[in-house]
Backbone as numpy.savetxt, mean C-alpha at the origin, in Angstrom:
# Nx Ny Nz CAx CAy CAz Cx Cy Cz
-23.90 -7.23 10.94 -22.58 -6.94 11.47 -22.22 -5.48 11.19
-21.67 -4.82 12.17 -21.29 -3.43 12.00 -19.90 -3.35 11.38
-19.59 -2.17 10.84 -18.29 -1.98 10.22 -17.30 -1.33 11.15
-17.64 -1.22 12.46 -16.72 -0.59 13.39 -15.55 -1.51 13.68
-14.43 -0.89 14.03 -13.22 -1.65 14.31 -13.03 -1.72 15.82
-13.08 -2.90 16.40 -12.88 -3.08 17.82 -11.68 -3.97 18.05
-10.58 -3.35 18.48 -9.37 -4.12 18.76 -9.36 -4.61 20.21
-10.03 -3.87 21.10 -10.09 -4.23 22.51 -11.55 -4.34 22.94
-11.80 -5.14 23.95 -13.14 -5.23 24.51 -13.40 -3.97 25.33
-14.58 -3.37 25.19 -14.87 -2.12 25.90 -14.69 -2.21 27.41
-14.90 -3.40 27.99 -14.80 -3.55 29.43 -13.42 -4.02 29.90
-12.47 -4.04 29.00 -11.13 -4.50 29.35 -10.47 -3.48 30.27
-10.12 -3.90 31.48 -9.55 -2.97 32.46 -8.15 -2.52 32.09
-7.47 -3.27 31.23 -6.10 -2.92 30.84 -6.06 -2.13 29.55
-7.21 -1.68 29.06 -7.27 -1.00 27.77 -6.39 0.25 27.73
-6.52 1.12 28.74 -5.78 2.37 28.75 -4.28 2.13 28.82
-3.87 1.15 29.61 -2.44 0.84 29.71 -1.91 0.32 28.38
-2.70 -0.55 27.75 -2.29 -1.11 26.46 -2.14 -0.03 25.41
-3.09 0.90 25.36 -3.02 1.99 24.40 -1.82 2.88 24.66
-1.53 3.13 25.93 -0.38 3.98 26.27 0.93 3.32 25.86
1.04 2.01 26.10 2.25 1.28 25.71 2.40 1.26 24.19
1.31 1.01 23.49 1.34 0.99 22.03 1.76 2.34 21.46
1.24 3.42 22.04 1.60 4.74 21.57 3.08 5.01 21.79
3.59 4.64 22.95 5.02 4.83 23.23 5.88 4.04 22.27
5.48 2.81 21.98 6.23 1.99 21.03 6.20 2.59 19.63
5.05 3.14 19.24 4.93 3.74 17.92 5.83 4.95 17.78
5.85 5.80 18.80 6.72 6.98 18.78 8.19 6.57 18.70
8.55 5.54 19.47 9.93 5.06 19.44 10.30 4.51 18.07
9.40 3.73 17.48 9.67 3.16 16.15 9.80 4.25 15.11
8.94 5.26 15.16 9.03 6.37 14.22 10.36 7.10 14.35
10.80 7.32 15.59 12.07 8.00 15.82 13.24 7.21 15.27
13.25 5.90 15.52 14.35 5.06 15.05 14.36 4.95 13.53
13.16 4.86 12.92 13.09 4.79 11.47 13.54 6.10 10.83
13.26 7.21 11.49 13.67 8.50 10.96 15.19 8.69 11.06
15.78 8.17 12.13 17.21 8.33 12.33 18.04 7.48 11.37
17.46 6.36 10.92 18.20 5.45 10.05 18.21 5.99 8.63
19.39 6.16 8.02 19.43 6.69 6.65 18.81 5.73 5.66
18.03 6.28 4.76 17.35 5.45 3.76 18.34 4.96 2.71
18.15 3.71 2.28 18.99 3.15 1.23 18.33 3.40 -0.12
18.92 4.25 -0.89 18.35 4.60 -2.19 19.33 4.29 -3.30
18.79 4.05 -4.44 19.58 3.77 -5.61 19.07 4.63 -6.75
19.94 5.49 -7.25 19.54 6.38 -8.33 19.55 5.64 -9.66
18.42 5.67 -10.30 18.27 5.03 -11.60 17.96 6.10 -12.63
18.83 6.31 -13.60 18.58 7.35 -14.59 17.40 7.00 -15.47
16.66 8.00 -15.92 15.54 7.74 -16.83 16.01 7.05 -18.10
15.19 6.15 -18.57 15.54 5.41 -19.78 14.48 5.59 -20.85
14.95 5.62 -22.07 14.06 5.69 -23.24 13.07 6.85 -23.15
13.54 8.03 -22.77 12.66 9.18 -22.69 12.65 9.92 -24.02
11.49 9.98 -24.63 11.35 10.65 -25.91 10.86 12.07 -25.69
11.69 13.03 -25.99 11.33 14.41 -25.73 10.24 14.91 -26.65
10.33 14.62 -27.93 9.39 15.18 -28.88 8.02 14.52 -28.80
8.02 13.19 -28.71 6.75 12.47 -28.77 5.99 12.52 -27.46
6.70 12.59 -26.31 6.03 12.43 -25.04 6.15 13.63 -24.12
6.92 14.63 -24.49 7.07 15.79 -23.64 7.90 15.54 -22.41
8.74 14.51 -22.43 9.59 14.20 -21.28 10.92 14.90 -21.48
11.00 16.11 -21.04 12.22 16.88 -21.22 13.21 16.58 -20.11
14.37 17.17 -20.19 15.42 16.90 -19.21 15.79 18.16 -18.44
14.94 19.20 -18.45 15.28 20.41 -17.75 14.83 20.42 -16.29
14.05 19.42 -15.90 13.64 19.31 -14.50 12.79 20.46 -14.02
12.01 21.09 -14.90 11.32 22.31 -14.53 9.92 22.11 -13.99
9.22 21.06 -14.45 7.82 20.98 -14.05 7.34 19.61 -13.62
8.24 18.64 -13.46 7.79 17.30 -13.08 7.23 17.22 -11.68
7.95 17.83 -10.71 7.55 17.74 -9.32 6.23 18.45 -9.06
6.00 19.57 -9.73 4.78 20.33 -9.50 3.55 19.60 -10.02
3.73 18.75 -11.01 2.60 18.02 -11.57 2.25 16.78 -10.75
3.24 16.26 -10.04 3.04 14.97 -9.38 2.08 15.07 -8.19
2.14 16.16 -7.43 1.32 16.30 -6.24 -0.17 16.21 -6.50
-0.72 17.02 -7.39 -2.16 16.94 -7.66 -2.61 15.58 -8.19
-1.79 15.00 -9.06 -2.14 13.68 -9.61 -2.16 12.63 -8.50
-1.16 12.67 -7.61 -1.10 11.72 -6.50 -2.31 11.90 -5.58
-2.72 13.15 -5.35 -3.88 13.41 -4.49 -5.16 12.85 -5.11
-5.32 13.02 -6.42 -6.51 12.52 -7.10 -6.55 11.00 -7.08
-5.41 10.38 -7.42 -5.34 8.91 -7.45 -5.56 8.33 -6.05
-4.93 8.96 -5.03 -5.10 8.48 -3.67 -6.55 8.59 -3.20
-7.22 9.68 -3.57 -8.62 9.86 -3.20 -9.50 8.82 -3.87
-9.22 8.53 -5.14 -9.98 7.51 -5.86 -9.78 6.14 -5.22
-8.55 5.85 -4.82 -8.25 4.57 -4.18 -8.99 4.44 -2.85
-8.96 5.52 -2.05 -9.67 5.50 -0.76 -11.17 5.34 -0.96
-11.71 6.04 -1.98 -13.13 5.92 -2.27 -13.49 4.50 -2.68
-12.62 3.89 -3.47 -12.85 2.50 -3.88 -12.84 1.55 -2.70
-11.92 1.77 -1.75 -11.88 0.92 -0.55 -13.17 1.04 0.26
-13.68 2.27 0.37 -14.89 2.48 1.15 -16.11 1.87 0.46
-16.24 2.09 -0.84 -17.39 1.57 -1.58 -17.40 0.04 -1.58
-16.21 -0.55 -1.72 -16.13 -2.02 -1.77 -16.24 -2.67 -0.40
-16.19 -1.85 0.66 -16.32 -2.41 2.00 -15.02 -2.91 2.60
-13.89 -2.58 1.99 -12.61 -3.08 2.48 -12.17 -2.40 3.77
-12.84 -1.33 4.18 -12.54 -0.70 5.46 -13.34 -1.32 6.60
-14.15 -2.33 6.28 -14.95 -3.04 7.29 -14.27 -4.36 7.64
-13.76 -4.49 8.86 -13.01 -5.69 9.24 -13.77 -6.99 9.04
-15.11 -6.97 9.20 -15.85 -8.24 9.06 -15.80 -8.76 7.61
-15.53 -7.86 6.65 -15.37 -8.31 5.26 -14.09 -9.13 5.11
-13.04 -8.69 5.78 -11.76 -9.40 5.71 -11.87 -10.74 6.42
-12.50 -10.73 7.60 -12.68 -11.98 8.35 -13.53 -12.96 7.55
-14.57 -12.44 6.89 -15.43 -13.31 6.09 -14.70 -13.93 4.91
-13.69 -13.24 4.38 -12.91 -13.80 3.28 -11.89 -14.82 3.78
-11.22 -14.50 4.88 -10.18 -15.40 5.39 -10.75 -16.66 6.04
-12.01 -16.63 6.43 -12.64 -17.81 7.03 -13.10 -18.75 5.90
-12.17 -19.58 5.46 -12.46 -20.46 4.31 -13.44 -21.57 4.66
-13.74 -21.75 5.93 -14.74 -22.75 6.30 -16.10 -22.38 5.73
-16.28 -21.09 5.45 -17.55 -20.65 4.91 -17.81 -21.09 3.48
-16.78 -21.60 2.80 -16.96 -22.06 1.42 -17.93 -23.25 1.38
-17.80 -24.13 2.37 -18.62 -25.34 2.37 -20.07 -25.06 2.74
-20.31 -24.08 3.62 -21.69 -23.82 4.04 -22.31 -22.60 3.37
-21.58 -21.99 2.41 -22.14 -20.89 1.64 -22.09 -19.54 2.31
-21.32 -19.39 3.38 -21.24 -18.10 4.08 -19.94 -17.36 3.78
-19.11 -17.91 2.91 -17.83 -17.27 2.58 -18.07 -15.95 1.85
-17.37 -14.92 2.26 -17.50 -13.58 1.65 -16.43 -13.42 0.57
-16.84 -13.39 -0.69 -15.89 -13.33 -1.80 -15.73 -11.92 -2.34
-16.14 -10.91 -1.54 -16.01 -9.52 -1.98 -14.56 -9.16 -2.30
-13.64 -9.63 -1.46 -12.22 -9.29 -1.65 -11.69 -9.84 -2.97
-12.21 -10.98 -3.41 -11.78 -11.54 -4.70 -12.16 -10.58 -5.84
-13.37 -10.03 -5.75 -13.82 -9.09 -6.78 -12.97 -7.82 -6.77
-12.62 -7.35 -5.57 -11.79 -6.15 -5.47 -10.41 -6.39 -6.07
-9.79 -7.51 -5.71 -8.47 -7.83 -6.25 -8.53 -8.05 -7.76
-9.58 -8.73 -8.21 -9.74 -8.96 -9.65 -9.91 -7.66 -10.41
-10.73 -6.74 -9.85 -10.90 -5.44 -10.48 -9.61 -4.64 -10.53
-8.84 -4.69 -9.44 -7.55 -4.00 -9.42 -6.58 -4.59 -10.42
-6.61 -5.90 -10.59 -5.73 -6.56 -11.55 -6.05 -6.14 -12.99
-7.34 -6.03 -13.28 -7.75 -5.61 -14.62 -7.31 -4.18 -14.91
-7.54 -3.28 -13.95 -7.13 -1.88 -14.13 -5.62 -1.77 -14.28
-4.87 -2.51 -13.46 -3.41 -2.48 -13.54 -2.93 -3.01 -14.89
-3.54 -4.10 -15.36 -3.14 -4.67 -16.65 -3.40 -3.69 -17.79
-4.52 -2.98 -17.71 -4.82 -1.98 -18.74 -3.82 -0.82 -18.68
-3.43 -0.44 -17.46 -2.46 0.64 -17.32 -1.11 0.28 -17.91
-0.70 -0.98 -17.77 0.59 -1.41 -18.32 0.60 -1.38 -19.84
-0.57 -1.39 -20.45 -0.62 -1.32 -21.91 -0.21 0.06 -22.43
-0.12 1.04 -21.52 0.32 2.37 -21.90 1.81 2.58 -21.66
2.47 1.61 -21.03 3.89 1.72 -20.70 4.72 1.09 -21.82
5.60 1.87 -22.38 6.41 1.39 -23.50 7.30 0.23 -23.05
7.24 -0.86 -23.80 8.04 -2.04 -23.50 7.28 -3.08 -22.71
6.14 -2.72 -22.15 5.34 -3.66 -21.36 3.96 -3.88 -21.96
3.69 -3.25 -23.07 2.39 -3.39 -23.73 2.35 -4.66 -24.57
1.21 -5.35 -24.54 1.05 -6.57 -25.32 0.70 -6.27 -26.76
0.07 -5.13 -26.98 -0.36 -4.76 -28.33 0.27 -3.43 -28.72
0.76 -3.36 -29.93 1.40 -2.14 -30.41 0.35 -1.07 -30.71
0.60 0.13 -30.22 -0.25 1.27 -30.53 0.56 2.54 -30.32
0.05 3.65 -30.74 0.80 4.91 -30.73 0.70 5.68 -29.41
-0.01 5.14 -28.43 -0.23 5.89 -27.19 0.70 5.44 -26.06
1.65 4.55 -26.33 2.57 4.12 -25.28 3.50 5.26 -24.87
3.90 5.25 -23.60 4.76 6.30 -23.07 5.94 5.69 -22.32
7.05 6.45 -22.27 8.21 6.03 -21.50 8.26 6.69 -20.14
7.40 7.68 -19.91 7.31 8.31 -18.61 5.88 8.80 -18.39
5.43 8.86 -17.13 4.07 9.35 -16.87 3.94 10.83 -17.15
2.73 11.27 -17.41 2.50 12.69 -17.69 2.91 13.56 -16.52
2.70 13.07 -15.29 3.02 13.86 -14.11 4.51 14.02 -13.90
5.33 13.17 -14.54 6.78 13.23 -14.36 7.49 13.88 -15.54
6.75 14.40 -16.48 7.37 15.03 -17.65 8.22 16.21 -17.21
9.48 16.21 -17.64 10.39 17.28 -17.32 11.17 17.08 -16.03
10.95 15.97 -15.33 11.66 15.70 -14.10 12.80 14.73 -14.38
14.04 15.19 -14.24 15.19 14.35 -14.58 15.41 13.23 -13.57
14.90 13.39 -12.35 15.09 12.38 -11.32 14.00 11.31 -11.38
12.83 11.68 -11.88 11.72 10.73 -11.92 11.13 10.68 -13.32
12.01 10.66 -14.29 11.54 10.74 -15.66 10.88 9.49 -16.18
11.25 8.31 -15.67 10.71 7.07 -16.19 9.74 6.41 -15.23
9.04 5.39 -15.72 8.16 4.61 -14.86 8.99 3.77 -13.90
8.48 3.58 -12.70 9.16 2.75 -11.71 8.56 1.34 -11.77
9.14 0.50 -12.61 8.61 -0.84 -12.85 9.43 -1.87 -12.06
8.81 -2.69 -11.22 9.56 -3.73 -10.50 10.17 -4.73 -11.48
11.42 -5.06 -11.25 12.12 -6.00 -12.14 12.62 -7.24 -11.41
12.53 -7.25 -10.08 13.02 -8.38 -9.31 12.06 -9.57 -9.43
12.55 -10.68 -9.94 11.73 -11.88 -10.12 12.15 -13.01 -9.20
13.03 -12.72 -8.24 13.54 -13.76 -7.35 12.52 -14.10 -6.27
12.29 -15.37 -6.06 11.47 -15.85 -4.96 12.42 -16.33 -3.87
12.73 -15.42 -2.93 13.73 -15.73 -1.92 13.11 -15.75 -0.52
13.97 -15.95 0.48 13.49 -16.06 1.86 12.79 -14.79 2.34
13.34 -13.59 2.09 12.62 -12.39 2.55 11.22 -12.26 1.97
11.05 -12.65 0.70 9.73 -12.57 0.08 8.76 -13.54 0.73
9.19 -14.79 0.93 8.31 -15.81 1.49 7.96 -15.49 2.94
8.99 -15.17 3.74 8.75 -14.88 5.16 7.93 -13.60 5.32
8.29 -12.57 4.55 7.58 -11.30 4.65 6.12 -11.41 4.26
5.84 -12.12 3.16 4.45 -12.27 2.73 3.66 -13.11 3.73
4.32 -14.13 4.31 3.65 -14.95 5.32 3.30 -14.15 6.56
4.25 -13.32 7.03 4.00 -12.49 8.20 2.92 -11.44 7.91
2.91 -10.93 6.69 1.89 -9.96 6.31 0.51 -10.61 6.38
0.40 -11.84 5.88 -0.87 -12.54 5.93 -1.33 -12.81 7.35
-0.41 -13.21 8.21 -0.76 -13.45 9.61 -1.21 -12.15 10.28
-0.44 -11.07 10.03 -0.82 -9.78 10.62 -2.15 -9.29 10.10
-2.42 -9.55 8.84 -3.69 -9.15 8.23 -4.85 -9.88 8.89
-4.65 -11.17 9.14 -5.72 -11.97 9.77 -5.93 -11.56 11.22
-4.85 -11.31 11.95 -4.97 -10.95 13.36 -5.51 -9.53 13.53
-4.96 -8.59 12.75 -5.38 -7.20 12.88 -6.63 -6.86 12.11
-7.01 -7.73 11.15 -8.23 -7.59 10.35 -8.21 -6.36 9.44
-7.03 -5.79 9.23 -6.88 -4.66 8.31 -5.51 -4.72 7.69
-5.39 -4.21 6.47 -4.08 -4.00 5.86 -3.83 -2.49 5.85
-2.63 -2.03 5.54 -2.28 -0.61 5.73 -3.21 0.40 5.07
-3.65 0.15 3.84 -4.47 1.16 3.15 -5.81 1.41 3.84
-6.61 0.37 4.14 -7.85 0.61 4.89 -7.59 1.19 6.28
-6.49 0.77 6.91 -6.16 1.30 8.24 -5.87 2.80 8.15
-5.24 3.23 7.07 -4.98 4.66 6.89 -6.28 5.43 6.70
-7.20 4.85 5.95 -8.51 5.49 5.75 -9.26 5.62 7.07
-9.26 4.56 7.88 -9.96 4.60 9.16 -9.30 5.57 10.13
-7.96 5.64 10.09 -7.26 6.59 10.95 -7.59 8.02 10.56
-7.64 8.28 9.25 -8.00 9.61 8.78 -9.44 9.96 9.14
-10.29 8.94 9.27 -11.69 9.16 9.65 -11.85 9.33 11.16
-10.74 9.18 11.91 -10.78 9.40 13.35 -11.05 8.18 14.18
-10.87 6.98 13.63 -11.10 5.76 14.40 -9.99 5.59 15.44
-10.32 5.82 16.71 -9.31 5.82 17.77 -8.67 4.45 17.96
-9.44 3.38 17.78 -8.89 2.04 17.95 -7.77 1.77 16.94
-7.93 2.26 15.73 -6.91 2.06 14.70 -5.71 2.95 14.96
-5.97 4.19 15.35 -4.88 5.15 15.58 -3.99 4.72 16.74
-4.61 4.32 17.84 -3.84 4.02 19.04 -3.57 2.53 19.24
-4.17 1.69 18.42 -3.96 0.25 18.56 -3.30 -0.40 17.37
-3.89 -0.21 16.18 -3.37 -0.88 14.99 -2.07 -0.26 14.50
-2.05 1.07 14.35 -0.88 1.72 13.78 0.38 1.59 14.63
0.31 1.68 15.95 1.53 1.45 16.73 2.14 0.08 16.48
1.28 -0.94 16.43 1.80 -2.28 16.15 2.40 -2.38 14.76
1.77 -1.71 13.80 2.29 -1.73 12.42 3.66 -1.08 12.35
3.82 0.10 12.98 5.09 0.81 12.93 6.20 0.03 13.62
5.87 -0.60 14.72 6.86 -1.45 15.39 7.25 -2.63 14.52
6.26 -3.21 13.84 6.56 -4.32 12.93 7.43 -3.91 11.78
7.21 -2.69 11.25 8.05 -2.18 10.16 9.50 -2.04 10.62
9.68 -1.52 11.82 11.03 -1.34 12.35 11.72 -2.68 12.59
11.00 -3.62 13.20 11.58 -4.94 13.45 11.87 -5.67 12.14
10.99 -5.50 11.15 11.23 -6.11 9.85 12.45 -5.54 9.16
12.67 -4.23 9.35 13.85 -3.60 8.76 15.13 -4.16 9.37
15.07 -4.46 10.67 16.23 -5.07 11.32 16.41 -6.51 10.85
15.31 -7.24 10.74 15.38 -8.66 10.37 15.93 -8.85 8.96
15.71 -7.87 8.08 16.20 -7.99 6.70 17.71 -8.15 6.65
18.39 -7.59 7.64 19.85 -7.71 7.66 20.35 -9.10 7.96
19.47 -9.98 8.44 19.87 -11.35 8.79 19.38 -12.37 7.78
18.70 -11.92 6.72 18.17 -12.86 5.73 18.98 -12.79 4.44
């Protein structure tokens, strides 16, 4: 099986029309999302230790440090997706096709990727003050890249534990979209950056339209 992404059949006579419509929808969704003001909530940094961790409050060097770190982490994440095969749609299809469990053809690569990510994330939380399971002297209240940034001085830790309708419906729709499109956003971004035209003109327009429609639907849940 090849790792190419084919959203349309090469001989489909309506391919060009479909791509044109998808592109128009994507541009429209981007415009509407840009026009809508973002809902933000300012959360002041908490438990920032200036002496022990270098988290000052002068706002002088936090933003300049964040860019390079984000670039390195993003590159490592993209490299991990490529090495693990998560940019190959047949890997996703092989995992979601649970019928393969009985005949031994089920692809469990995604389980290993998720398990590896869980381990790395759990180890990372051991460095966050208040979330570590074991006491040690290396815990921090803010990341090194945010030291000195008064707006982003602390870690951004999710605290919402509610299992509500938006969570259930949203996760369900994400799973359906993942199965139909055979990609989730991160691998799709990697393939788009690699110049995969099917993803750029087919997958991403649908994703952007879905984001916009989901933003509207949140107001009714």
